[in-house]
CSV table of C-alpha atoms in Angstrom, one decimal:
chain,number,residue,atom,x,y,z
A,1,UNK,CA,0.0,0.0,0.0
A,2,UNK,CA,2.9,2.4,0.8
A,3,UNK,CA,4.6,2.0,-2.6
A,4,UNK,CA,1.4,2.0,-4.6
A,5,UNK,CA,1.3,5.8,-4.6
A,6,UNK,CA,5.0,6.3,-5.4
A,7,UNK,CA,6.5,6.1,-8.9
A,8,UNK,CA,10.3,6.2,-8.4
A,9,UNK,CA,11.3,5.3,-12.0
A,10,UNK,CA,12.1,8.9,-13.1
A,11,UNK,CA,14.3,9.4,-10.1
A,12,UNK,CA,16.0,6.0,-10.3
A,13,UNK,CA,17.1,6.7,-13.9
A,14,UNK,CA,19.3,9.5,-12.5
A,15,UNK,CA,21.0,7.1,-10.2
A,16,UNK,CA,22.1,4.6,-12.8
A,17,UNK,CA,25.8,4.5,-13.7
A,18,UNK,CA,26.6,5.8,-17.2
A,19,UNK,CA,29.7,3.5,-17.4
A,20,UNK,CA,29.2,0.5,-19.8
A,21,UNK,CA,31.7,-1.6,-17.9
A,22,UNK,CA,31.1,-3.9,-15.0
A,23,UNK,CA,28.5,-6.5,-14.1
A,24,UNK,CA,24.8,-5.6,-14.0
A,25,UNK,CA,24.2,-3.8,-10.7
A,26,UNK,CA,21.2,-3.9,-8.4
A,27,UNK,CA,18.0,-2.1,-9.4
A,28,UNK,CA,18.5,1.5,-8.5
A,29,UNK,CA,14.7,1.9,-8.1
A,30,UNK,CA,14.8,-1.1,-5.7
A,31,UNK,CA,17.5,0.5,-3.6
A,32,UNK,CA,15.8,3.8,-3.6
A,33,UNK,CA,12.6,2.1,-2.4
A,34,UNK,CA,14.6,0.5,0.4
A,35,UNK,CA,16.2,3.8,1.5
A,36,UNK,CA,12.7,5.4,1.7
A,37,UNK,CA,11.2,2.4,3.5
A,38,UNK,CA,14.0,2.4,6.0
A,39,UNK,CA,12.6,5.3,8.2
A,40,UNK,CA,9.2,3.7,8.0
A,41,UNK,CA,10.6,0.5,9.4
A,42,UNK,CA,12.8,2.2,12.0
A,43,UNK,CA,16.0,1.3,10.2
A,44,UNK,CA,18.6,4.0,10.7
A,45,UNK,CA,21.9,2.5,9.4
A,46,UNK,CA,23.1,1.0,6.1
A,47,UNK,CA,24.3,-2.1,8.1
A,48,UNK,CA,20.8,-2.6,9.5
A,49,UNK,CA,19.2,-2.1,6.1
A,50,UNK,CA,21.5,-4.6,4.5
A,51,UNK,CA,20.8,-7.1,7.2
A,52,UNK,CA,17.0,-6.6,6.8
A,53,UNK,CA,17.2,-7.0,3.0
A,54,UNK,CA,19.4,-10.1,3.4
A,55,UNK,CA,17.3,-11.9,5.9
A,56,UNK,CA,13.8,-10.7,5.0
A,57,UNK,CA,13.0,-12.0,1.4
A,58,UNK,CA,9.5,-10.5,1.5
A,59,UNK,CA,10.8,-7.1,2.4
A,60,UNK,CA,13.4,-7.4,-0.4
A,61,UNK,CA,10.8,-8.4,-2.9
A,62,UNK,CA,8.5,-5.5,-1.8
A,63,UNK,CA,11.3,-3.1,-2.5
A,64,UNK,CA,11.6,-4.4,-6.0
A,65,UNK,CA,15.0,-6.1,-5.5
A,66,UNK,CA,15.8,-9.6,-6.9
A,67,UNK,CA,15.5,-12.4,-4.4
A,68,UNK,CA,17.6,-14.9,-6.4
A,69,UNK,CA,20.8,-12.9,-5.8
A,70,UNK,CA,22.5,-11.5,-2.7
A,71,UNK,CA,21.1,-8.3,-1.2
A,72,UNK,CA,22.8,-5.0,-2.0
A,73,UNK,CA,26.0,-4.6,0.1
A,74,UNK,CA,26.5,-2.0,2.8
A,75,UNK,CA,28.9,-0.1,0.5
A,76,UNK,CA,26.4,-0.2,-2.4
A,77,UNK,CA,23.6,1.2,-0.2
A,78,UNK,CA,26.0,3.9,1.0
A,79,UNK,CA,27.1,4.8,-2.6
A,80,UNK,CA,23.5,5.1,-3.8
A,81,UNK,CA,22.7,7.4,-0.8
A,82,UNK,CA,25.8,9.5,-1.7
A,83,UNK,CA,24.6,9.8,-5.3
A,84,UNK,CA,21.1,10.6,-4.0
A,85,UNK,CA,22.6,13.4,-2.0
A,86,UNK,CA,24.9,14.7,-4.7
A,87,UNK,CA,22.0,15.0,-7.2
A,88,UNK,CA,19.6,16.4,-4.5
A,89,UNK,CA,17.0,13.8,-5.5
A,90,UNK,CA,15.5,13.4,-2.0
A,91,UNK,CA,14.5,17.1,-2.1
A,92,UNK,CA,13.2,16.7,-5.6
A,93,UNK,CA,11.0,13.7,-4.6
A,94,UNK,CA,9.8,15.7,-1.6
A,95,UNK,CA,8.8,18.7,-3.7
A,96,UNK,CA,7.0,16.6,-6.3
A,97,UNK,CA,5.0,14.8,-3.5
A,98,UNK,CA,4.0,18.1,-1.9
A,99,UNK,CA,2.6,19.2,-5.3
A,100,UNK,CA,0.8,15.8,-5.7
A,101,UNK,CA,-0.7,16.0,-2.2
A,102,UNK,CA,-2.1,19.5,-3.0
A,103,UNK,CA,-3.5,18.2,-6.3
A,104,UNK,CA,-5.2,15.3,-4.4
A,105,UNK,CA,-6.7,17.7,-1.9
A,106,UNK,CA,-4.7,16.3,1.0
A,107,UNK,CA,-2.8,19.5,1.7
A,108,UNK,CA,-4.6,22.9,1.8
A,109,UNK,CA,-1.7,25.2,2.7
A,110,UNK,CA,-3.7,28.3,3.6
A,111,UNK,CA,-2.6,28.0,7.3
A,112,UNK,CA,1.1,27.3,7.9
A,113,UNK,CA,2.9,26.6,11.2
A,114,UNK,CA,6.7,27.1,11.4
A,115,UNK,CA,9.0,25.7,14.0
A,116,UNK,CA,12.4,24.0,14.4
A,117,UNK,CA,13.6,20.8,16.2
A,118,UNK,CA,17.0,19.8,17.5
A,119,UNK,CA,18.8,17.0,15.7
A,120,UNK,CA,21.8,15.3,17.3
A,121,UNK,CA,24.9,14.9,15.1
A,122,UNK,CA,26.7,11.7,14.2
A,123,UNK,CA,29.9,13.7,13.9
A,124,UNK,CA,32.5,13.9,16.6
A,125,UNK,CA,31.9,16.9,18.9
A,126,UNK,CA,34.2,19.9,18.2
A,127,UNK,CA,34.8,23.4,19.7
A,128,UNK,CA,32.3,26.0,18.5
A,129,UNK,CA,34.9,28.0,16.6
A,130,UNK,CA,36.1,25.0,14.6
A,131,UNK,CA,32.5,23.8,13.9
A,132,UNK,CA,31.6,27.2,12.4
A,133,UNK,CA,34.4,26.9,9.9
A,134,UNK,CA,33.0,23.5,8.6
A,135,UNK,CA,29.4,24.7,8.0
A,136,UNK,CA,28.3,21.3,9.4
A,137,UNK,CA,27.2,20.4,13.0
A,138,UNK,CA,27.5,23.0,15.7
A,139,UNK,CA,26.5,23.7,19.2
A,140,UNK,CA,22.9,24.9,19.8
A,141,UNK,CA,21.0,26.0,22.9
A,142,UNK,CA,17.3,26.6,23.7
A,143,UNK,CA,15.0,26.7,26.6
A,144,UNK,CA,12.4,24.0,27.2
A,145,UNK,CA,8.8,24.6,28.3
A,146,UNK,CA,10.0,24.5,32.0
A,147,UNK,CA,12.6,27.2,31.4
A,148,UNK,CA,15.6,24.8,31.5
A,149,UNK,CA,18.4,25.5,29.1
A,150,UNK,CA,19.2,22.6,26.8
A,151,UNK,CA,22.3,22.4,24.7
A,152,UNK,CA,23.2,19.9,21.9
A,153,UNK,CA,25.7,19.3,19.2
A,154,UNK,CA,24.2,18.9,15.8
A,155,UNK,CA,21.6,20.5,13.5
A,156,UNK,CA,18.2,22.1,13.4
A,157,UNK,CA,15.3,20.9,11.3
A,158,UNK,CA,13.1,23.8,10.3
A,159,UNK,CA,9.7,22.9,9.1
A,160,UNK,CA,6.7,24.8,7.6
A,161,UNK,CA,3.7,22.5,8.1
A,162,UNK,CA,0.2,22.7,6.7
A,163,UNK,CA,-1.9,22.9,9.9
A,164,UNK,CA,-4.9,21.0,8.5
A,165,UNK,CA,-3.0,17.9,7.3
A,166,UNK,CA,0.0,18.3,9.6
A,167,UNK,CA,2.3,17.5,6.6
A,168,UNK,CA,5.5,19.4,5.9
A,169,UNK,CA,5.6,21.7,2.9
A,170,UNK,CA,9.1,23.2,3.3
A,171,UNK,CA,12.2,22.1,5.0
A,172,UNK,CA,15.5,23.8,5.9
A,173,UNK,CA,18.4,22.1,7.7
A,174,UNK,CA,20.9,24.3,9.4
A,175,UNK,CA,23.7,23.9,12.0
A,176,UNK,CA,22.3,24.1,15.5
A,177,UNK,CA,23.5,27.6,16.3
A,178,UNK,CA,21.4,29.3,13.6
A,179,UNK,CA,18.6,31.4,15.0
A,180,UNK,CA,15.1,30.3,14.1
A,181,UNK,CA,14.0,33.8,13.2
A,182,UNK,CA,16.8,34.0,10.6
A,183,UNK,CA,15.4,31.0,8.7
A,184,UNK,CA,11.7,31.9,8.8
A,185,UNK,CA,11.7,34.4,5.9
A,186,UNK,CA,13.3,31.7,3.6
A,187,UNK,CA,10.7,29.1,4.6
A,188,UNK,CA,7.9,31.7,4.0
A,189,UNK,CA,9.2,32.4,0.6
A,190,UNK,CA,9.4,28.7,-0.2
A,191,UNK,CA,5.9,27.9,0.8
A,192,UNK,CA,4.5,30.9,-1.0
A,193,UNK,CA,6.0,29.5,-4.2
A,194,UNK,CA,4.7,26.0,-3.6
A,195,UNK,CA,1.2,26.7,-2.2
A,196,UNK,CA,-1.6,26.6,-4.8
A,197,UNK,CA,-4.1,28.3,-2.5
A,198,UNK,CA,-3.5,31.7,-0.9
A,199,UNK,CA,-1.6,31.6,2.4
A,200,UNK,CA,-3.7,33.4,5.0
A,201,UNK,CA,-1.9,32.8,8.3
A,202,UNK,CA,1.7,32.0,9.3
A,203,UNK,CA,1.8,30.7,12.9
A,204,UNK,CA,5.0,30.8,15.0
A,205,UNK,CA,6.0,30.9,18.6
A,206,UNK,CA,7.6,33.8,20.5
A,207,UNK,CA,11.1,32.9,19.3
A,208,UNK,CA,10.1,34.3,15.9
A,209,UNK,CA,9.0,37.7,17.2
A,210,UNK,CA,11.2,39.7,14.8
A,211,UNK,CA,10.0,42.5,12.5
A,212,UNK,CA,11.4,40.8,9.4
A,213,UNK,CA,9.1,37.7,10.0
A,214,UNK,CA,6.0,39.9,10.1
A,215,UNK,CA,7.1,41.8,7.0
A,216,UNK,CA,7.8,38.5,5.2
A,217,UNK,CA,4.3,37.4,5.9
A,218,UNK,CA,2.9,40.7,4.8
A,219,UNK,CA,4.8,40.6,1.6
A,220,UNK,CA,2.9,37.5,0.5
A,221,UNK,CA,-0.4,38.8,1.7
A,222,UNK,CA,-0.5,36.7,4.9
A,223,UNK,CA,-0.9,37.5,8.6
A,224,UNK,CA,1.8,36.4,11.0
A,225,UNK,CA,0.4,35.0,14.3
A,226,UNK,CA,3.2,35.3,16.7
A,227,UNK,CA,3.0,36.1,20.5
A,228,UNK,CA,5.0,39.1,21.5
A,229,UNK,CA,8.3,38.2,23.3
A,230,UNK,CA,8.0,40.4,26.3
A,231,UNK,CA,11.6,39.8,27.3
A,232,UNK,CA,12.7,41.9,24.4
A,233,UNK,CA,9.7,44.2,24.5
A,234,UNK,CA,10.3,48.0,24.6
A,235,UNK,CA,7.8,50.5,26.0
A,236,UNK,CA,4.8,50.5,23.7
A,237,UNK,CA,3.7,53.8,22.1
A,238,UNK,CA,1.9,56.3,24.4
A,239,UNK,CA,-1.8,55.4,24.7
A,240,UNK,CA,-1.3,51.9,23.4
A,241,UNK,CA,-1.1,48.7,25.5
A,242,UNK,CA,1.7,46.1,24.8
A,243,UNK,CA,-0.7,44.0,22.7
A,244,UNK,CA,-1.7,46.9,20.5
A,245,UNK,CA,-5.0,47.9,22.1
A,246,UNK,CA,-5.6,51.7,22.3
A,247,UNK,CA,-6.3,53.1,25.8
A,248,UNK,CA,-9.0,55.8,26.4
A,249,UNK,CA,-8.3,59.0,28.2
A,250,UNK,CA,-9.0,57.3,31.5
A,251,UNK,CA,-6.4,54.6,30.8
A,252,UNK,CA,-8.9,51.8,30.1
A,253,UNK,CA,-8.2,49.4,27.2
A,254,UNK,CA,-10.8,50.0,24.5
A,255,UNK,CA,-13.0,47.2,23.1
A,256,UNK,CA,-12.0,45.6,19.9
A,257,UNK,CA,-14.9,45.9,17.4
A,258,UNK,CA,-13.7,44.2,14.3
A,259,UNK,CA,-11.6,45.0,11.3
A,260,UNK,CA,-12.0,46.4,7.8
A,261,UNK,CA,-9.0,45.1,5.7
A,262,UNK,CA,-6.0,46.8,7.4
A,263,UNK,CA,-8.0,49.0,9.7
A,264,UNK,CA,-8.7,47.8,13.3
A,265,UNK,CA,-11.7,49.4,15.0
A,266,UNK,CA,-11.9,50.0,18.8
A,267,UNK,CA,-14.8,51.4,20.8
A,268,UNK,CA,-15.2,53.1,24.2
A,269,UNK,CA,-15.1,50.4,26.9
A,270,UNK,CA,-17.8,52.1,28.9
A,271,UNK,CA,-20.2,52.2,25.8
A,272,UNK,CA,-19.6,48.4,25.3
A,273,UNK,CA,-20.2,47.6,29.0
A,274,UNK,CA,-16.6,46.4,29.6
A,275,UNK,CA,-15.9,49.0,32.4
A,276,UNK,CA,-17.9,51.4,34.5
A,277,UNK,CA,-16.1,54.6,33.8
A,278,UNK,CA,-16.8,57.4,36.4
A,279,UNK,CA,-16.9,60.0,33.6
A,280,UNK,CA,-19.2,57.9,31.4
A,281,UNK,CA,-19.0,58.4,27.6
A,282,UNK,CA,-19.6,62.2,27.7
A,283,UNK,CA,-16.0,63.0,28.5
A,284,UNK,CA,-14.7,61.4,25.3
A,285,UNK,CA,-17.5,61.7,22.8
A,286,UNK,CA,-20.9,63.3,22.4
A,287,UNK,CA,-22.2,60.3,20.4
A,288,UNK,CA,-24.3,57.6,22.0
A,289,UNK,CA,-22.0,55.1,20.2
A,290,UNK,CA,-19.0,56.3,22.2
A,291,UNK,CA,-15.6,57.2,21.1
A,292,UNK,CA,-14.2,55.2,18.2
A,293,UNK,CA,-10.5,54.7,17.4
A,294,UNK,CA,-9.2,53.2,14.2
A,295,UNK,CA,-5.7,51.8,13.9
A,296,UNK,CA,-3.8,51.1,10.6
A,297,UNK,CA,-2.0,47.7,10.9
A,298,UNK,CA,0.6,49.0,8.4
A,299,UNK,CA,1.8,51.5,11.0
A,300,UNK,CA,3.4,48.7,13.0
A,301,UNK,CA,2.9,45.2,11.5
A,302,UNK,CA,4.6,43.6,14.5
A,303,UNK,CA,2.3,45.0,17.2
A,304,UNK,CA,-1.0,45.1,15.3
A,305,UNK,CA,-2.7,42.0,13.9
A,306,UNK,CA,-5.9,41.0,12.1
A,307,UNK,CA,-7.5,39.3,14.0
A,308,UNK,CA,-6.5,41.5,16.9
A,309,UNK,CA,-4.1,40.0,19.5
A,310,UNK,CA,-5.6,38.1,22.5
A,311,UNK,CA,-9.0,37.8,20.8
A,312,UNK,CA,-10.7,34.4,20.7
A,313,UNK,CA,-10.0,34.0,17.0
A,314,UNK,CA,-6.3,34.9,17.4
A,315,UNK,CA,-5.9,32.3,20.2
A,316,UNK,CA,-7.7,29.7,18.1
A,317,UNK,CA,-5.2,30.3,15.2
A,318,UNK,CA,-2.2,30.2,17.5
A,319,UNK,CA,-3.3,26.9,18.9
A,320,UNK,CA,-2.9,25.5,15.4
A,321,UNK,CA,0.9,25.7,16.0
A,322,UNK,CA,0.7,22.3,17.7
A,323,UNK,CA,0.5,20.8,14.2
A,324,UNK,CA,4.2,21.5,13.6
A,325,UNK,CA,5.1,20.2,17.0
A,326,UNK,CA,3.3,16.9,16.2
A,327,UNK,CA,5.0,16.7,12.8
A,328,UNK,CA,8.4,17.2,14.5
A,329,UNK,CA,7.5,14.5,17.0
A,330,UNK,CA,6.5,12.0,14.3
A,331,UNK,CA,9.7,12.5,12.4
A,332,UNK,CA,11.9,12.3,15.5
A,333,UNK,CA,10.1,9.7,17.7
A,334,UNK,CA,8.3,7.4,15.2
A,335,UNK,CA,10.7,7.7,12.2
A,336,UNK,CA,14.5,8.2,12.2
A,337,UNK,CA,15.0,12.0,11.8
A,338,UNK,CA,17.0,12.1,15.1
A,339,UNK,CA,18.9,8.9,14.5
A,340,UNK,CA,21.7,10.2,12.3
A,341,UNK,CA,24.4,7.8,11.0
A,342,UNK,CA,25.6,10.0,8.3
A,343,UNK,CA,27.8,13.1,8.7
A,344,UNK,CA,27.9,16.4,6.8
A,345,UNK,CA,25.0,18.8,6.4
A,346,UNK,CA,24.2,17.7,2.8
A,347,UNK,CA,23.8,14.1,3.8
A,348,UNK,CA,21.8,15.1,6.8
A,349,UNK,CA,19.5,17.0,4.5
A,350,UNK,CA,18.9,13.9,2.4
A,351,UNK,CA,18.2,11.9,5.6
A,352,UNK,CA,15.6,14.5,6.8
A,353,UNK,CA,14.0,14.7,3.4
A,354,UNK,CA,13.6,10.9,3.3
A,355,UNK,CA,11.8,11.0,6.6
A,356,UNK,CA,9.4,13.7,5.3
A,357,UNK,CA,8.8,11.7,2.2
A,358,UNK,CA,7.5,8.8,4.4
A,359,UNK,CA,4.9,11.2,5.9
A,360,UNK,CA,3.7,12.4,2.5
A,361,UNK,CA,3.7,8.9,0.9
A,362,UNK,CA,1.8,7.5,3.8
A,363,UNK,CA,-0.9,10.2,3.5
A,364,UNK,CA,-1.2,9.7,-0.2
A,365,UNK,CA,-1.4,5.9,0.3
A,366,UNK,CA,-4.2,6.3,2.9
A,367,UNK,CA,-6.1,8.7,0.6
A,368,UNK,CA,-5.8,6.2,-2.3
A,369,UNK,CA,-7.0,3.4,0.0
A,370,UNK,CA,-10.0,5.4,1.2
A,371,UNK,CA,-11.0,6.3,-2.3
A,372,UNK,CA,-10.9,2.6,-3.3
A,373,UNK,CA,-13.2,1.7,-0.4
A,374,UNK,CA,-15.7,4.4,-1.3
A,375,UNK,CA,-15.7,3.3,-4.9
A,376,UNK,CA,-16.3,-0.3,-3.9
């Protein structure tokens, strides 16, 4: 069922040797199938994959490899993986599957959640200065949900995930020391190019609270949903609370009353029954409607948001961020994204892409199976 929705022939052709010499090799399509099936089966080394292909004839047959000759050797599997990396075929397969999943209606793409996950390196640990020179694994640090500082030597896997299907649409692998906020604009640009539907919301945690991320979202016509990082917060403008809500002359936060495109509307809190102002409405406005203030989001795209910060709708959208956390968890806990046995950032990228391919192929296979059941 897994392989039924995956045609690897166009990619396998690019892995075949152009040399006319030598004995007939193993099917490159079969080896490519085995490399993709490995994360699904929890196989994280070429040695373990060779052993499985050697001992499990059914698995070897399902991968499309001949059962009347020895299984591909460890060195053969390693060479094919190296060729896969050199030609960037894992990324190409991933991008084609993202497009196919959109065509099949599995991925919507209008709501994207962005986050990163720590990946432990297979390389030998090095001092930070030496690691920065290689461009490969480096030392990273972050705080967990309890405020504890965690350090690791390795990489970061940055994902942009469709919140409806919880499937990845863009991936970026960096050394662990790279700041999340530096990578987000590139991910936003990537998903904007790949998404067939209009991106409405880009959802990120407080670590991405940087002006360039709000601007990148605005540039593609989307709204960034990011909580303000109060540790780096400066004093808000006079008459405005930290979350972007105007205050009336008595110092009360005004009541959010909807939006018209880039204009946020706020009303007198006494008129809306939110507070009992000792001066009533008369001190601010002669209208029975109460004083009205309109704010243009473009004045400060970081502070102002549509929907307005802290509203029920804003919180509902921010809760969709858990989709990227679950995607990270699946790739690290249930597949082999965090079980590296290759070194160098290019091979690590191929390893991560193969794990993401498993998620996409599984979703496509399940959709195909469900269609077949409905047709029957």
